[in-house]
Amino acid sequence: MRDAGGRAAVAARQQGTVVPVWSRAARAALLACLCATGLAHAQIKIGQTAGFSGPAAAGVQEITDGARLYFDAINAQGGIKGQSIELISLDDKYEPQLSAANAERLIEQGVVALFLSRGTAQSQALLPLLSKHQLALVAPSSGAMVLHQPFIPQVFNVRATFQREAARAVQHLATIGVKRVTVVQVNDAFGNDAGVGAIKGLEAQGMKASAILRFDRDKPELAPLMEQVAKAGVEAVLFIGPSYAVVQGVNALRATGSKAHIATLSNNASTDFVKALGENAHGVIVTQVFPYERSSNNPLVREALGLAKARGRNELSPAQIEGFAAAKLMVEGLKRSVKDVNRASLLKALEGVQRLDLGGVELHYGPKDRSGLDFVDISIIGPDGKFWR
């Protein structure tokens, strides 16, 4: 059987021309030469491991869509130094062990950074690989304090911490006159982390939690807890947990007839969360860590909406804005990379970012600080199923 070079030579001879017959080794050498001189099309590989299936799937898909929206726009403009950005996304099913295994695969494929991991335990599973391979983790979609303190030089956070979100939710409840708040949290690293923020927020308002109730992530049995909450007559419940559990808890609480205010964190700021709540969505308070996705006055949102509308999409979700902002940081690092874009040059470039305007919100880094944005806002799900601010 003739290879591609042999078939090309036969075709050329039939047309009265003569071309050399290249061996596979010769063609490989030519391709390597073209790559070295920048004449062959090259790609900058970015690796993502996240739960595209499992309990966080809807939010993961939305945040990734937002990132791809910006990457596609950069590629349409010629990419970075003539190279297009390729986001390689692997499904870890929201399982930490699979997160680490996926990251190993991505590293073997030559990614220059890891990007937009989702979940506290899932992002923690990547940390040993960062130091080992001197690889950046850019914009993990987690506000876990463990990604902020102690300082990890390879982690570049964008969103605010869960603790700050929880404290802001409590502050809002206090401003509307709530005095009795029960905290219902998942009994894992995420829940315990955000729970600390809730307690700090209550203390700042001169309040104490009426109760702190914990539930199992894998087997959330929230109906009995909600009966307890309803009997106690609390004025508000702060739910800290994954969307499927919070949905179960909200529905169970409303089934008791309770009219208590309900608040939760931005990990549940997805359209799928609203749909799952159904008629119980209206009035639920959700913290947000990026500017209002419907505010065309904000430069970040205006840019994202402009690109989305060019694709026939008239609106974006909060999660998509997060992905878009994360992609902007990644591209800034790639643009600042000196000469060749590789793991070392990208890491150094990101370390040089001190103040970066993402579009109406400014990201701050320091020699021993990768906290990112300090932005937290409050939204309420309206009767139309949209997040209103």
Short mmCIF file of C-alpha atoms in Angstrom, two decimals:
data_model
loop_
_atom_site.label_atom_id
_atom_site.label_comp_id
_atom_site.label_asym_id
_atom_site.label_seq_id
_atom_site.Cartn_x
_atom_site.Cartn_y
_atom_site.Cartn_z
CA MET A 1 0.00 0.00 0.00
CA ARG A 2 1.39 3.41 -0.97
CA ASP A 3 1.67 6.10 1.72
CA ALA A 4 0.47 9.68 1.20
CA GLY A 5 3.77 10.74 -0.37
CA GLY A 6 3.67 7.84 -2.85
CA ARG A 7 0.10 8.60 -3.90
CA ALA A 8 1.00 12.26 -4.41
CA ALA A 9 3.94 11.29 -6.64
CA VAL A 10 1.79 9.00 -8.78
CA ALA A 11 -0.83 11.70 -9.22
CA ALA A 12 1.85 14.22 -10.17
CA ARG A 13 3.38 11.93 -12.77
CA GLN A 14 -0.03 11.36 -14.31
CA GLN A 15 -0.28 15.14 -14.74
CA GLY A 16 3.16 15.35 -16.40
CA THR A 17 5.09 16.72 -13.41
CA VAL A 18 7.72 15.17 -11.19
CA VAL A 19 7.75 15.46 -7.39
CA PRO A 20 10.06 13.76 -4.91
CA VAL A 21 8.79 10.75 -3.00
CA TRP A 22 9.18 11.63 0.68
CA SER A 23 9.80 8.96 3.28
CA ARG A 24 7.89 9.14 6.55
CA ALA A 25 11.10 10.14 8.34
CA ALA A 26 11.74 12.95 5.86
CA ARG A 27 8.20 14.28 6.21
CA ALA A 28 8.50 14.19 10.01
CA ALA A 29 11.75 16.13 9.81
CA LEU A 30 10.13 18.71 7.53
CA LEU A 31 7.16 19.09 9.89
CA ALA A 32 9.52 19.59 12.84
CA CYS A 33 11.35 22.25 10.86
CA LEU A 34 8.12 24.05 10.02
CA CYS A 35 7.05 23.99 13.65
CA ALA A 36 10.40 25.40 14.74
CA THR A 37 10.10 28.27 12.28
CA GLY A 38 6.46 28.93 13.15
CA LEU A 39 5.24 28.04 9.64
CA ALA A 40 3.09 25.12 10.75
CA HIS A 41 -0.17 25.73 12.62
CA ALA A 42 0.44 25.31 16.34
CA GLN A 43 -1.84 25.26 19.36
CA ILE A 44 -1.48 26.33 22.97
CA LYS A 45 -3.06 23.59 25.04
CA ILE A 46 -4.95 24.49 28.21
CA GLY A 47 -6.17 21.63 30.41
CA GLN A 48 -9.44 21.46 32.33
CA THR A 49 -10.73 18.68 34.54
CA ALA A 50 -14.24 19.26 35.90
CA GLY A 51 -17.54 17.48 36.52
CA PHE A 52 -19.23 17.59 33.12
CA SER A 53 -21.36 14.76 34.47
CA GLY A 54 -22.48 14.34 38.06
CA PRO A 55 -23.99 16.82 40.51
CA ALA A 56 -22.18 19.94 39.25
CA ALA A 57 -22.62 19.27 35.53
CA ALA A 58 -24.90 22.18 34.67
CA GLY A 59 -22.71 24.80 36.31
CA VAL A 60 -19.54 23.27 34.86
CA GLN A 61 -20.95 23.39 31.34
CA GLU A 62 -22.04 27.00 31.73
CA ILE A 63 -18.72 28.20 33.11
CA THR A 64 -16.85 26.38 30.35
CA ASP A 65 -19.11 27.89 27.70
CA GLY A 66 -18.21 31.34 29.02
CA ALA A 67 -14.48 30.59 28.80
CA ARG A 68 -14.77 29.20 25.28
CA LEU A 69 -16.65 32.32 24.22
CA TYR A 70 -13.55 34.42 24.92
CA PHE A 71 -11.00 31.88 23.69
CA ASP A 72 -12.88 31.57 20.38
CA ALA A 73 -12.82 35.35 19.99
CA ILE A 74 -9.06 35.45 20.57
CA ASN A 75 -8.51 32.61 18.10
CA ALA A 76 -10.60 34.43 15.50
CA GLN A 77 -8.20 37.36 15.87
CA GLY A 78 -5.15 35.20 15.19
CA GLY A 79 -4.59 33.61 18.59
CA ILE A 80 -1.53 34.25 20.74
CA LYS A 81 1.74 34.81 18.87
CA GLY A 82 0.15 33.13 15.87
CA GLN A 83 -0.96 30.10 17.88
CA SER A 84 -4.57 29.20 18.62
CA ILE A 85 -5.76 28.29 22.10
CA GLU A 86 -7.09 24.77 22.55
CA LEU A 87 -9.07 24.08 25.71
CA ILE A 88 -8.93 20.35 26.44
CA SER A 89 -11.74 19.47 28.86
CA LEU A 90 -11.97 16.11 30.64
CA ASP A 91 -14.89 14.92 32.76
CA ASP A 92 -13.94 14.00 36.35
CA LYS A 93 -17.58 13.33 37.33
CA TYR A 94 -16.96 15.60 40.35
CA GLU A 95 -14.74 12.91 41.89
CA PRO A 96 -11.40 14.10 43.36
CA GLN A 97 -9.48 10.93 42.50
CA LEU A 98 -10.54 11.23 38.88
CA SER A 99 -9.61 14.92 38.94
CA ALA A 100 -6.01 14.01 39.75
CA ALA A 101 -5.94 11.23 37.16
CA ASN A 102 -7.31 13.56 34.50
CA ALA A 103 -4.72 16.18 35.36
CA GLU A 104 -1.96 13.62 34.89
CA ARG A 105 -3.36 12.82 31.44
CA LEU A 106 -3.54 16.49 30.53
CA ILE A 107 0.04 17.08 31.65
CA GLU A 108 1.17 14.16 29.48
CA GLN A 109 -0.62 15.82 26.55
CA GLY A 110 1.51 18.92 27.01
CA VAL A 111 -0.88 21.47 28.49
CA VAL A 112 0.80 24.71 29.62
CA ALA A 113 -1.63 25.20 32.53
CA LEU A 114 -4.62 23.73 34.32
CA PHE A 115 -7.78 25.81 34.25
CA LEU A 116 -11.27 26.10 35.75
CA SER A 117 -11.30 23.04 37.99
CA ARG A 118 -14.58 22.78 39.88
CA GLY A 119 -14.99 21.92 43.55
CA THR A 120 -12.91 22.20 46.71
CA ALA A 121 -11.74 18.60 47.07
CA GLN A 122 -11.35 18.33 43.29
CA SER A 123 -9.08 21.38 43.14
CA GLN A 124 -7.12 20.20 46.20
CA ALA A 125 -6.38 16.95 44.39
CA LEU A 126 -4.47 18.93 41.75
CA LEU A 127 -2.15 20.77 44.15
CA PRO A 128 0.64 18.13 44.40
CA LEU A 129 0.97 18.15 40.60
CA LEU A 130 1.42 21.91 40.41
CA SER A 131 4.68 21.96 42.33
CA LYS A 132 5.93 18.74 40.76
CA HIS A 133 5.49 20.02 37.20
CA GLN A 134 5.81 23.77 37.93
CA LEU A 135 2.39 24.24 36.41
CA ALA A 136 -0.15 27.01 37.02
CA LEU A 137 -3.74 26.37 38.08
CA VAL A 138 -5.69 29.35 36.76
CA ALA A 139 -9.10 30.38 38.08
CA PRO A 140 -10.25 27.30 40.00
CA SER A 141 -14.03 27.58 40.30
CA SER A 142 -13.89 27.31 44.05
CA GLY A 143 -13.72 29.88 46.79
CA ALA A 144 -12.07 27.45 49.20
CA MET A 145 -9.73 29.11 51.70
CA VAL A 146 -7.28 26.23 51.22
CA LEU A 147 -6.58 27.64 47.75
CA HIS A 148 -5.75 31.03 49.29
CA GLN A 149 -4.01 30.25 52.58
CA PRO A 150 -1.33 29.13 53.07
CA PHE A 151 0.06 30.76 49.94
CA ILE A 152 0.44 28.46 46.92
CA PRO A 153 2.57 30.18 44.23
CA GLN A 154 1.11 28.16 41.36
CA VAL A 155 -2.57 28.92 42.12
CA PHE A 156 -4.10 32.05 40.57
CA ASN A 157 -7.57 32.62 42.02
CA VAL A 158 -10.11 34.91 40.39
CA ARG A 159 -13.34 34.59 42.36
CA ALA A 160 -13.86 35.66 45.99
CA THR A 161 -13.71 33.16 48.85
CA PHE A 162 -16.68 31.13 50.09
CA GLN A 163 -16.16 32.66 53.53
CA ARG A 164 -16.61 36.15 52.14
CA GLU A 165 -19.74 35.03 50.27
CA ALA A 166 -21.31 33.49 53.35
CA ALA A 167 -20.54 36.59 55.44
CA ARG A 168 -22.10 38.80 52.75
CA ALA A 169 -25.26 36.66 52.69
CA VAL A 170 -25.62 37.03 56.46
CA GLN A 171 -25.03 40.78 56.19
CA HIS A 172 -27.84 41.05 53.67
CA LEU A 173 -30.22 39.07 55.88
CA ALA A 174 -29.42 41.38 58.77
CA THR A 175 -30.13 44.49 56.68
CA ILE A 176 -33.65 43.25 55.92
CA GLY A 177 -34.35 42.76 59.61
CA VAL A 178 -33.68 39.06 60.09
CA LYS A 179 -32.64 38.14 63.64
CA ARG A 180 -32.81 34.35 63.69
CA VAL A 181 -30.73 32.46 61.11
CA THR A 182 -30.15 28.73 60.85
CA VAL A 183 -27.14 27.51 58.87
CA VAL A 184 -27.64 24.23 56.99
CA GLN A 185 -24.34 23.01 55.56
CA VAL A 186 -22.92 19.98 53.81
CA ASN A 187 -20.55 18.11 56.09
CA ASP A 188 -17.40 18.32 53.99
CA ALA A 189 -14.47 20.68 53.33
CA PHE A 190 -16.62 23.09 51.32
CA GLY A 191 -19.42 23.25 53.87
CA ASN A 192 -17.10 23.64 56.84
CA ASP A 193 -15.08 26.33 55.06
CA ALA A 194 -18.09 28.43 54.08
CA GLY A 195 -19.62 27.75 57.49
CA VAL A 196 -16.71 29.58 59.11
CA GLY A 197 -17.58 32.60 56.98
CA ALA A 198 -21.21 32.40 58.05
CA ILE A 199 -20.24 32.38 61.72
CA LYS A 200 -17.88 35.34 61.20
CA GLY A 201 -20.65 37.18 59.36
CA LEU A 202 -23.11 36.57 62.18
CA GLU A 203 -20.61 37.74 64.78
CA ALA A 204 -20.00 40.91 62.77
CA GLN A 205 -23.73 41.61 62.97
CA GLY A 206 -23.86 40.86 66.69
CA MET A 207 -25.80 37.65 66.04
CA LYS A 208 -25.47 33.92 66.64
CA ALA A 209 -26.84 31.07 64.56
CA SER A 210 -30.09 29.64 65.88
CA ALA A 211 -28.67 26.28 64.87
CA ILE A 212 -25.96 24.81 62.63
CA LEU A 213 -27.25 21.66 60.94
CA ARG A 214 -25.06 19.37 58.84
CA PHE A 215 -25.96 16.80 56.20
CA ASP A 216 -24.13 14.12 54.23
CA ARG A 217 -23.10 15.05 50.68
CA ASP A 218 -23.75 11.62 49.20
CA LYS A 219 -26.97 10.90 51.06
CA PRO A 220 -28.59 14.21 51.97
CA GLU A 221 -31.71 13.55 54.00
CA LEU A 222 -32.94 17.08 54.48
CA ALA A 223 -36.67 16.59 55.07
CA PRO A 224 -36.24 15.76 58.81
CA LEU A 225 -33.88 18.73 59.22
CA MET A 226 -36.40 21.05 57.57
CA GLU A 227 -39.14 19.85 59.90
CA GLN A 228 -36.85 20.84 62.75
CA VAL A 229 -36.19 24.25 61.18
CA ALA A 230 -39.88 24.91 60.60
CA LYS A 231 -40.80 24.02 64.19
CA ALA A 232 -38.12 26.38 65.49
CA GLY A 233 -39.74 29.24 63.59
CA VAL A 234 -36.48 30.70 62.26
CA GLU A 235 -36.66 33.72 59.97
CA ALA A 236 -33.99 32.65 57.48
CA VAL A 237 -31.99 29.63 56.39
CA LEU A 238 -28.54 29.85 54.83
CA PHE A 239 -28.00 26.73 52.72
CA ILE A 240 -24.36 25.81 52.02
CA GLY A 241 -24.10 22.82 49.72
CA PRO A 242 -24.25 21.43 46.18
CA SER A 243 -27.28 22.35 44.10
CA TYR A 244 -29.03 18.97 44.25
CA ALA A 245 -28.98 19.02 48.05
CA VAL A 246 -30.01 22.68 48.33
CA VAL A 247 -32.92 22.04 45.95
CA GLN A 248 -34.03 19.14 48.12
CA GLY A 249 -33.74 21.26 51.25
CA VAL A 250 -35.61 24.26 49.85
CA ASN A 251 -38.45 22.10 48.56
CA ALA A 252 -38.67 20.26 51.88
CA LEU A 253 -38.75 23.52 53.82
CA ARG A 254 -41.48 25.00 51.65
CA ALA A 255 -43.47 21.77 51.98
CA THR A 256 -43.71 22.43 55.73
CA GLY A 257 -45.38 25.77 55.00
CA SER A 258 -42.39 27.79 56.23
CA LYS A 259 -42.03 31.28 54.73
CA ALA A 260 -38.46 31.75 55.97
CA HIS A 261 -36.01 33.65 53.78
CA ILE A 262 -33.65 31.32 51.93
CA ALA A 263 -30.08 32.17 50.93
CA THR A 264 -27.34 30.15 49.25
CA LEU A 265 -23.95 30.72 47.61
CA SER A 266 -22.81 31.36 44.06
CA ASN A 267 -21.93 27.73 43.37
CA ASN A 268 -25.70 27.46 42.78
CA ALA A 269 -25.94 30.44 40.43
CA SER A 270 -26.92 28.44 37.37
CA THR A 271 -30.03 28.27 35.23
CA ASP A 272 -30.30 24.56 35.99
CA PHE A 273 -30.56 25.32 39.74
CA VAL A 274 -33.47 27.67 39.08
CA LYS A 275 -35.24 25.12 36.89
CA ALA A 276 -34.78 22.39 39.50
CA LEU A 277 -36.39 24.59 42.19
CA GLY A 278 -39.43 25.22 40.02
CA GLU A 279 -42.07 27.35 41.74
CA ASN A 280 -39.92 27.49 44.89
CA ALA A 281 -37.17 29.42 43.10
CA HIS A 282 -38.86 32.82 43.40
CA GLY A 283 -37.33 34.87 46.21
CA VAL A 284 -34.28 32.68 46.86
CA ILE A 285 -31.23 34.81 47.63
CA VAL A 286 -28.03 33.80 45.81
CA THR A 287 -24.65 35.47 46.35
CA GLN A 288 -22.74 36.42 43.19
CA VAL A 289 -18.99 36.88 42.74
CA PHE A 290 -19.02 38.63 39.35
CA PRO A 291 -20.86 41.66 37.96
CA TYR A 292 -24.51 41.36 37.01
CA GLU A 293 -24.76 39.32 33.82
CA ARG A 294 -27.52 41.57 32.45
CA SER A 295 -25.76 44.88 33.10
CA SER A 296 -24.57 46.25 29.77
CA ASN A 297 -23.10 49.21 31.67
CA ASN A 298 -20.34 46.97 33.01
CA PRO A 299 -17.43 46.65 30.52
CA LEU A 300 -16.82 42.96 31.27
CA VAL A 301 -20.47 42.04 30.80
CA ARG A 302 -20.84 44.29 27.76
CA GLU A 303 -17.89 42.59 26.06
CA ALA A 304 -19.21 39.11 26.84
CA LEU A 305 -22.75 39.95 25.72
CA GLY A 306 -21.43 41.45 22.48
CA LEU A 307 -19.60 38.23 21.61
CA ALA A 308 -22.59 36.12 22.66
CA LYS A 309 -25.03 38.12 20.52
CA ALA A 310 -22.74 37.68 17.52
CA ARG A 311 -23.45 33.97 17.99
CA GLY A 312 -27.18 34.44 18.30
CA ARG A 313 -27.32 34.32 22.12
CA ASN A 314 -29.04 37.24 23.82
CA GLU A 315 -28.18 36.52 27.43
CA LEU A 316 -25.61 34.88 29.67
CA SER A 317 -25.72 33.24 33.09
CA PRO A 318 -23.60 34.22 36.12
CA ALA A 319 -21.52 31.07 35.62
CA GLN A 320 -20.77 32.04 32.02
CA ILE A 321 -19.53 35.45 33.18
CA GLU A 322 -17.18 33.67 35.61
CA GLY A 323 -15.78 31.52 32.80
CA PHE A 324 -15.38 34.56 30.56
CA ALA A 325 -13.44 36.46 33.26
CA ALA A 326 -11.25 33.42 33.92
CA ALA A 327 -10.39 33.17 30.23
CA LYS A 328 -9.42 36.85 30.19
CA LEU A 329 -6.85 36.23 32.92
CA MET A 330 -5.49 33.21 31.08
CA VAL A 331 -5.12 35.15 27.83
CA GLU A 332 -3.40 38.01 29.64
CA GLY A 333 -0.84 35.56 30.99
CA LEU A 334 -0.31 34.03 27.54
CA LYS A 335 0.17 37.46 25.98
CA ARG A 336 2.76 38.39 28.60
CA SER A 337 4.73 35.17 28.12
CA VAL A 338 8.16 36.01 26.69
CA LYS A 339 8.99 34.40 23.33
CA ASP A 340 7.70 30.80 23.47
CA VAL A 341 4.57 30.02 25.43
CA ASN A 342 5.33 27.19 27.81
CA ARG A 343 4.65 26.26 31.44
CA ALA A 344 7.58 28.22 32.83
CA SER A 345 6.97 31.37 30.77
CA LEU A 346 3.25 31.38 31.56
CA LEU A 347 3.86 30.88 35.28
CA LYS A 348 6.34 33.76 35.31
CA ALA A 349 3.98 35.97 33.31
CA LEU A 350 1.09 35.34 35.70
CA GLU A 351 3.35 36.07 38.66
CA GLY A 352 3.95 39.49 37.11
CA VAL A 353 0.24 40.38 37.13
CA GLN A 354 -0.39 42.82 39.98
CA ARG A 355 -3.46 44.82 39.00
CA LEU A 356 -5.54 43.68 36.06
CA ASP A 357 -8.76 45.35 34.95
CA LEU A 358 -11.00 42.56 33.69
CA GLY A 359 -13.62 45.13 32.73
CA GLY A 360 -15.03 47.18 35.57
CA VAL A 361 -13.59 44.83 38.19
CA GLU A 362 -9.91 44.80 39.11
CA LEU A 363 -7.96 41.71 40.01
CA HIS A 364 -5.13 42.11 42.55
CA TYR A 365 -2.11 39.86 43.04
CA GLY A 366 0.97 40.34 45.20
CA PRO A 367 4.25 38.53 45.89
CA LYS A 368 2.49 36.35 48.48
CA ASP A 369 -1.13 36.83 47.48
CA ARG A 370 -3.21 35.23 44.74
CA SER A 371 -6.63 36.13 46.14
CA GLY A 372 -7.95 37.74 42.96
CA LEU A 373 -11.23 39.63 43.13
CA ASP A 374 -12.86 40.82 46.33
CA PHE A 375 -16.23 41.25 44.63
CA VAL A 376 -19.38 39.80 46.22
CA ASP A 377 -22.93 40.89 45.43
CA ILE A 378 -26.45 39.74 46.25
CA SER A 379 -29.05 38.53 43.77
CA ILE A 380 -32.63 37.33 44.20
CA ILE A 381 -34.34 34.90 41.84
CA GLY A 382 -37.27 36.75 40.29
CA PRO A 383 -40.66 35.43 39.14
CA ASP A 384 -39.20 35.11 35.64
CA GLY A 385 -36.50 32.72 36.87
CA LYS A 386 -33.73 35.29 36.36
CA PHE A 387 -31.20 36.46 38.93
CA TRP A 388 -32.16 40.03 39.85
CA ARG A 389 -29.88 42.50 41.60
#
